[in-house]
C-alpha cells in the first residue's frame, strides 16, 4: 500500500472560511470545492508542508494550529492508487489578500471564495471532504475557536 500525507487549512476571517475550487482540468475532482492545502513532500515537517501548500495555492502565509478533522481517500481507482491520510488544521493567516499566482502545475485551483459557515455544506464539495469539513466546523464551535 502506498500512503501519502496531506493537510488542509481551515482559515477564518470575519466568520467566513476560505475554500478553493478545483479547475475543470483537475484529473480527480474537477469543479469541486475544498479547503486549501495538499500533500507533504520528502524532507518536510508537517508544519512546513502546510505553510508551503497554502502559500502556493492562495498566497497566504499561515501559522498552523490545532487539528480539527482526520480522514482518508484513494487518489485514483487502480491497484497502485495512493491512499491519502489527511488532517484539517486551524490556521492563522497574516492577512487575507489571496494571490493565486504562485500555483504549481498540479494544483488545479480555478478560484477561491470566502463563505459563511452555513453556506459551506451547500457547495459542491469534494465528496471525501464533506464529512471532515463538517467535523472541522463542529470542532470550531465545540472548542470555542470561532470567536
Coordinates of N, CA and C in Angstrom, one line a residue:
X1 N 0.8 -1.2 0.0 CA 0.0 0.0 0.0 C 0.9 1.2 0.0
X2 N 0.5 2.2 -0.8 CA 1.3 3.4 -1.0 C 0.4 4.5 -0.2
X3 N 1.0 5.2 0.8 CA 0.3 6.2 1.6 C 1.0 7.5 1.5
X4 N 0.2 8.5 1.3 CA 0.7 9.9 1.3 C 0.0 10.7 2.5
X5 N 0.7 11.7 2.9 CA 0.1 12.6 4.0 C -0.3 13.9 3.4
X6 N -1.5 14.4 3.7 CA -1.9 15.7 3.3 C -2.5 16.5 4.4
X7 N -2.5 17.8 4.3 CA -3.1 18.7 5.3 C -3.9 19.8 4.5
X8 N -5.0 20.1 5.2 CA -5.9 21.2 4.6 C -6.0 22.3 5.7
X9 N -6.0 23.5 5.3 CA -6.1 24.7 6.2 C -7.5 25.2 6.3
X10 N -7.9 25.3 7.6 CA -9.1 26.0 7.9 C -8.7 27.4 8.3
X11 N -9.0 28.4 7.4 CA -8.6 29.8 7.6 C -9.9 30.6 7.7
X12 N -10.0 31.2 8.8 CA -11.3 32.0 9.1 C -11.0 33.5 9.1
X13 N -11.9 34.3 8.5 CA -11.8 35.7 8.5 C -13.2 36.3 8.6
X14 N -13.5 37.0 9.6 CA -14.8 37.6 9.9 C -15.9 36.6 9.8
X15 N -15.6 35.4 10.4 CA -16.6 34.3 10.5 C -16.8 33.7 9.1
X16 N -16.0 33.9 8.2 CA -16.0 33.2 6.9 C -14.8 32.3 6.7
X17 N -15.0 31.2 6.0 CA -13.9 30.3 5.8 C -13.5 30.4 4.3
X18 N -12.2 30.2 4.1 CA -11.6 30.2 2.7 C -11.7 28.8 2.1
X19 N -12.3 28.7 0.9 CA -12.3 27.5 0.2 C -11.8 27.7 -1.2
X20 N -11.3 26.7 -1.9 CA -10.8 26.8 -3.3 C -11.6 25.8 -4.1
X21 N -11.8 26.2 -5.4 CA -12.4 25.3 -6.3 C -11.4 24.7 -7.3
X22 N -11.5 23.4 -7.5 CA -10.6 22.7 -8.4 C -11.0 23.1 -9.8
X23 N -10.0 23.2 -10.7 CA -10.3 23.6 -12.1 C -11.0 22.5 -12.8
X24 N -11.5 22.8 -14.0 CA -12.1 21.8 -14.9 C -11.1 20.8 -15.4
X25 N -9.8 21.2 -15.3 CA -8.7 20.3 -15.8 C -8.3 19.3 -14.7
X26 N -8.7 19.4 -13.5 CA -8.3 18.6 -12.4 C -8.7 17.1 -12.8
X27 N -7.7 16.2 -12.7 CA -8.0 14.8 -13.1 C -8.8 14.0 -12.1
X28 N -9.0 14.6 -10.9 CA -9.7 13.8 -9.8 C -11.1 14.4 -9.5
X29 N -11.2 15.7 -9.2 CA -12.4 16.3 -8.7 C -12.7 17.6 -9.4
X30 N -12.8 17.7 -10.7 CA -13.0 19.0 -11.4 C -14.2 19.7 -10.9
X31 N -14.1 21.0 -10.7 CA -15.2 21.9 -10.4 C -15.7 21.7 -8.9
X32 N -15.0 21.0 -8.1 CA -15.5 20.8 -6.7 C -14.7 21.7 -5.8
X33 N -15.3 22.1 -4.7 CA -14.8 23.0 -3.6 C -14.1 22.1 -2.6
X34 N -13.0 22.7 -2.0 CA -12.3 22.1 -0.8 C -11.6 23.2 -0.1
X35 N -10.9 22.7 1.0 CA -10.1 23.6 1.8 C -8.7 23.7 1.1
X36 N -8.0 24.8 1.2 CA -6.7 24.9 0.6 C -5.7 24.0 1.3
X37 N -4.7 23.5 0.6 CA -3.7 22.6 1.2 C -3.3 21.5 0.3
X38 N -2.5 20.6 0.7 CA -2.1 19.5 -0.1 C -1.1 18.5 0.5
X39 N -0.5 17.7 -0.3 CA 0.4 16.6 0.2 C 1.8 17.1 0.6
X40 N 2.3 16.4 1.6 CA 3.6 16.7 2.1 C 4.7 16.1 1.1
X41 N 5.8 16.8 1.0 CA 6.9 16.4 0.2 C 8.0 15.8 1.0
X42 N 8.9 15.1 0.4 CA 10.0 14.5 1.1 C 10.8 15.6 1.9
X43 N 11.2 15.3 3.1 CA 12.1 16.1 3.9 C 11.4 17.4 4.4
X44 N 10.0 17.4 4.5 CA 9.3 18.5 5.1 C 8.7 18.0 6.4
X45 N 8.6 19.0 7.3 CA 7.8 18.7 8.5 C 6.4 19.0 8.2
X46 N 5.4 18.5 9.0 CA 4.0 18.8 8.7 C 3.7 20.3 8.7
X47 N 4.3 21.0 9.6 CA 4.0 22.5 9.5 C 4.6 23.1 8.3
X48 N 5.8 22.7 7.9 CA 6.4 23.3 6.7 C 5.6 22.9 5.4
X49 N 5.1 21.7 5.4 CA 4.3 21.3 4.2 C 3.0 22.1 4.1
X50 N 2.3 22.3 5.2 CA 1.0 23.1 5.2 C 1.3 24.5 4.8
X51 N 2.3 25.1 5.4 CA 2.7 26.5 5.1 C 3.0 26.6 3.6
X52 N 3.8 25.7 3.1 CA 4.1 25.8 1.6 C 2.9 25.6 0.8
X53 N 2.1 24.6 1.0 CA 0.9 24.4 0.2 C -0.1 25.6 0.2
X54 N -0.3 26.1 1.3 CA -1.3 27.3 1.4 C -0.7 28.4 0.6
X55 N 0.6 28.7 0.8 CA 1.3 29.8 0.1 C 1.2 29.6 -1.4
X56 N 1.5 28.4 -1.9 CA 1.4 28.1 -3.3 C 0.0 28.3 -3.9
X57 N -1.0 27.8 -3.2 CA -2.3 27.8 -3.7 C -3.0 29.1 -3.6
X58 N -2.9 29.8 -2.5 CA -3.6 31.1 -2.3 C -2.8 32.3 -1.8
X59 N -1.4 32.1 -1.8 CA -0.5 33.2 -1.5 C -0.6 33.7 -0.1
X60 N -1.2 33.0 0.9 CA -1.3 33.4 2.3 C -0.2 32.8 3.1
X61 N 0.4 33.5 4.0 CA 1.3 33.0 4.9 C 0.6 32.6 6.2
X62 N 0.6 31.3 6.6 CA -0.2 30.9 7.7 C 0.7 30.3 8.8
X63 N 0.1 30.3 10.0 CA 0.7 29.6 11.1 C -0.2 28.5 11.5
X64 N 0.2 27.2 11.3 CA -0.6 26.1 11.5 C -0.9 25.9 13.0
X65 N -2.2 25.5 13.3 CA -2.6 25.3 14.7 C -3.2 23.9 14.9
X66 N -4.1 23.8 15.7 CA -4.7 22.5 16.2 C -5.4 21.8 15.1
X67 N -5.3 20.4 15.1 CA -6.1 19.6 14.2 C -7.6 19.7 14.5
X68 N -8.4 19.7 13.4 CA -9.9 19.8 13.6 C -10.6 18.6 13.0
X69 N -9.9 17.8 12.1 CA -10.6 16.7 11.5 C -9.5 15.8 10.8
X70 N -9.8 14.5 10.7 CA -8.9 13.5 10.2 C -9.7 12.6 9.2
X71 N -9.2 12.3 8.0 CA -9.8 11.4 7.1 C -8.9 10.9 6.1
X72 N -9.4 10.0 5.2 CA -8.5 9.4 4.1 C -9.3 9.3 2.9
X73 N -8.6 9.1 1.8 CA -9.3 8.8 0.5 C -8.3 8.2 -0.4
X74 N -8.8 7.6 -1.5 CA -7.9 7.0 -2.5 C -7.7 7.9 -3.6
X75 N -6.5 8.1 -4.1 CA -6.2 9.0 -5.2 C -6.1 8.2 -6.5
X76 N -7.3 8.0 -7.0 CA -7.5 7.1 -8.2 C -8.1 5.8 -7.8
X77 N -8.3 4.9 -8.8 CA -9.0 3.7 -8.6 C -8.2 2.4 -8.9
X78 N -7.0 2.6 -9.4 CA -6.2 1.4 -9.8 C -5.6 0.8 -8.5
X79 N -5.0 -0.4 -8.7 CA -4.3 -1.1 -7.6 C -3.2 -0.3 -7.0
X80 N -2.5 0.5 -7.9 CA -1.4 1.3 -7.4 C -1.8 2.7 -6.9
X81 N -3.1 3.0 -6.8 CA -3.5 4.3 -6.4 C -3.1 4.5 -4.9
X82 N -2.6 5.7 -4.6 CA -2.2 6.0 -3.3 C -3.4 6.2 -2.4
X83 N -3.2 5.9 -1.1 CA -4.2 6.2 -0.1 C -3.6 7.5 0.6
X84 N -4.5 8.5 0.7 CA -4.0 9.8 1.3 C -4.7 9.9 2.7
X85 N -3.9 10.1 3.7 CA -4.3 10.4 5.0 C -4.2 11.9 5.2
X86 N -5.3 12.5 5.6 CA -5.4 14.0 5.7 C -5.8 14.5 7.0
X87 N -5.3 15.7 7.4 CA -5.7 16.4 8.6 C -6.1 17.8 8.2
X88 N -7.2 18.2 8.7 CA -7.6 19.7 8.5 C -7.2 20.4 9.8
X89 N -6.4 21.5 9.7 CA -5.9 22.2 10.8 C -6.3 23.6 10.8
X90 N -6.7 24.1 11.9 CA -6.9 25.6 12.1 C -5.7 26.3 11.8
X91 N -5.7 27.3 11.0 CA -4.6 28.1 10.6 C -4.9 29.6 10.8
X92 N -3.9 30.3 11.3 CA -3.9 31.8 11.4 C -3.2 32.4 10.2
X93 N -3.8 33.3 9.5 CA -3.2 34.0 8.4 C -2.7 35.4 8.8
X94 N -1.6 35.8 8.2 CA -1.1 37.1 8.5 C -1.9 38.2 7.8
X95 N -2.6 37.8 6.7 CA -3.5 38.7 6.0 C -4.5 37.9 5.2
X96 N -5.4 38.5 4.6 CA -6.4 37.7 3.8 C -6.4 38.1 2.3
X97 N -5.3 38.7 1.8 CA -5.2 39.1 0.4 C -4.8 37.9 -0.4
X98 N -5.8 37.2 -0.9 CA -5.5 36.0 -1.7 C -4.8 36.3 -3.0
X99 N -3.7 35.6 -3.3 CA -3.0 35.7 -4.5 C -2.7 34.3 -5.1
X100 N -3.4 34.0 -6.2 CA -3.3 32.7 -6.8 C -2.2 32.6 -7.8
X101 N -1.2 33.5 -7.9 CA -0.2 33.5 -8.9 C 1.0 32.6 -8.6
X102 N 1.0 31.9 -7.5 CA 2.1 31.1 -7.1 C 1.8 29.6 -7.3
X103 N 0.7 29.3 -7.9 CA 0.4 27.9 -8.0 C 1.4 27.1 -8.8
X104 N 1.5 25.8 -8.5 CA 2.3 24.9 -9.3 C 1.4 24.1 -10.2
X105 N 2.0 23.5 -11.2 CA 1.3 22.8 -12.3 C 0.2 21.9 -11.8
X106 N 0.4 21.1 -10.7 CA -0.6 20.1 -10.4 C -1.5 20.6 -9.3
X107 N -1.6 21.9 -9.0 CA -2.6 22.4 -8.0 C -4.0 22.4 -8.6
X108 N -4.2 22.8 -9.8 CA -5.5 22.7 -10.4 C -6.5 23.5 -9.7
X109 N -6.2 24.7 -9.2 CA -7.1 25.6 -8.5 C -7.6 26.7 -9.4
X110 N -8.9 26.8 -9.6 CA -9.5 27.7 -10.5 C -9.9 29.0 -9.9
X111 N -10.4 29.0 -8.7 CA -10.8 30.2 -8.0 C -11.0 29.9 -6.5
X112 N -11.2 31.0 -5.7 CA -11.4 30.9 -4.3 C -12.6 31.6 -3.9
X113 N -13.0 31.4 -2.7 CA -14.2 32.2 -2.1 C -14.1 32.1 -0.6
X114 N -14.6 33.2 0.0 CA -14.8 33.3 1.5 C -16.3 33.0 1.7
X115 N -16.6 32.0 2.5 CA -18.0 31.5 2.7 C -18.4 31.5 4.1
X116 N -19.7 32.0 4.4 CA -20.2 31.9 5.7 C -20.4 30.4 6.0
X117 N -20.3 30.0 7.3 CA -20.3 28.6 7.6 C -21.6 27.9 7.2
X118 N -22.7 28.6 7.2 CA -24.0 28.0 6.8 C -24.1 27.8 5.3
X119 N -23.2 28.4 4.5 CA -23.2 28.2 3.1 C -22.4 27.0 2.7
X120 N -21.4 26.7 3.4 CA -20.3 25.7 3.0 C -20.9 24.4 2.6
X121 N -21.7 23.8 3.5 CA -22.2 22.5 3.2 C -23.2 22.4 2.0
X122 N -23.6 23.6 1.5 CA -24.5 23.7 0.3 C -23.7 23.8 -1.0
X123 N -22.3 23.9 -0.8 CA -21.5 23.9 -2.0 C -21.2 22.5 -2.6
X124 N -20.8 22.5 -3.8 CA -20.5 21.2 -4.5 C -19.0 20.8 -4.0
X125 N -19.0 20.3 -2.8 CA -17.7 19.9 -2.2 C -17.2 18.6 -2.7
X126 N -15.8 18.4 -2.7 CA -15.3 17.1 -3.0 C -15.9 16.1 -2.0
X127 N -16.5 15.0 -2.5 CA -17.3 14.1 -1.7 C -16.5 13.6 -0.4
X128 N -15.2 13.3 -0.6 CA -14.5 12.8 0.5 C -14.2 13.9 1.6
X129 N -14.3 15.2 1.2 CA -14.1 16.3 2.1 C -15.3 16.7 2.8
X130 N -16.5 16.3 2.4 CA -17.7 16.8 3.1 C -17.8 16.5 4.6
X131 N -17.5 15.3 4.9 CA -17.6 14.9 6.3 C -16.5 15.6 7.2
X132 N -15.2 15.6 6.7 CA -14.2 16.3 7.5 C -14.5 17.8 7.6
X133 N -15.0 18.4 6.6 CA -15.3 19.8 6.7 C -16.4 20.0 7.7
X134 N -17.4 19.2 7.7 CA -18.5 19.2 8.7 C -17.9 19.1 10.1
X135 N -17.0 18.1 10.3 CA -16.4 17.9 11.6 C -15.5 19.1 12.0
X136 N -14.8 19.7 11.0 CA -14.0 20.9 11.3 C -14.9 22.0 11.8
X137 N -16.0 22.2 11.1 CA -16.9 23.3 11.5 C -17.5 23.1 12.9
X138 N -17.9 21.8 13.2 CA -18.4 21.5 14.5 C -17.3 21.7 15.6
X139 N -16.1 21.3 15.3 CA -15.0 21.5 16.2 C -14.6 22.9 16.5
X140 N -14.7 23.8 15.4 CA -14.5 25.2 15.6 C -15.5 25.7 16.7
X141 N -16.7 25.3 16.6 CA -17.7 25.8 17.6 C -17.5 25.1 19.0
X142 N -17.3 23.8 18.9 CA -17.1 23.0 20.2 C -16.0 23.5 21.0
X143 N -14.8 23.8 20.4 CA -13.6 24.2 21.1 C -13.6 25.8 21.3
X144 N -14.7 26.4 20.9 CA -14.7 27.9 21.1 C -13.7 28.6 20.2
X145 N -13.4 28.0 19.1 CA -12.4 28.6 18.2 C -13.0 29.6 17.1
X146 N -14.3 29.8 17.3 CA -15.0 30.6 16.3 C -15.3 32.0 16.8
X147 N -14.7 32.3 17.8 CA -15.0 33.7 18.4 C -14.3 34.7 17.7

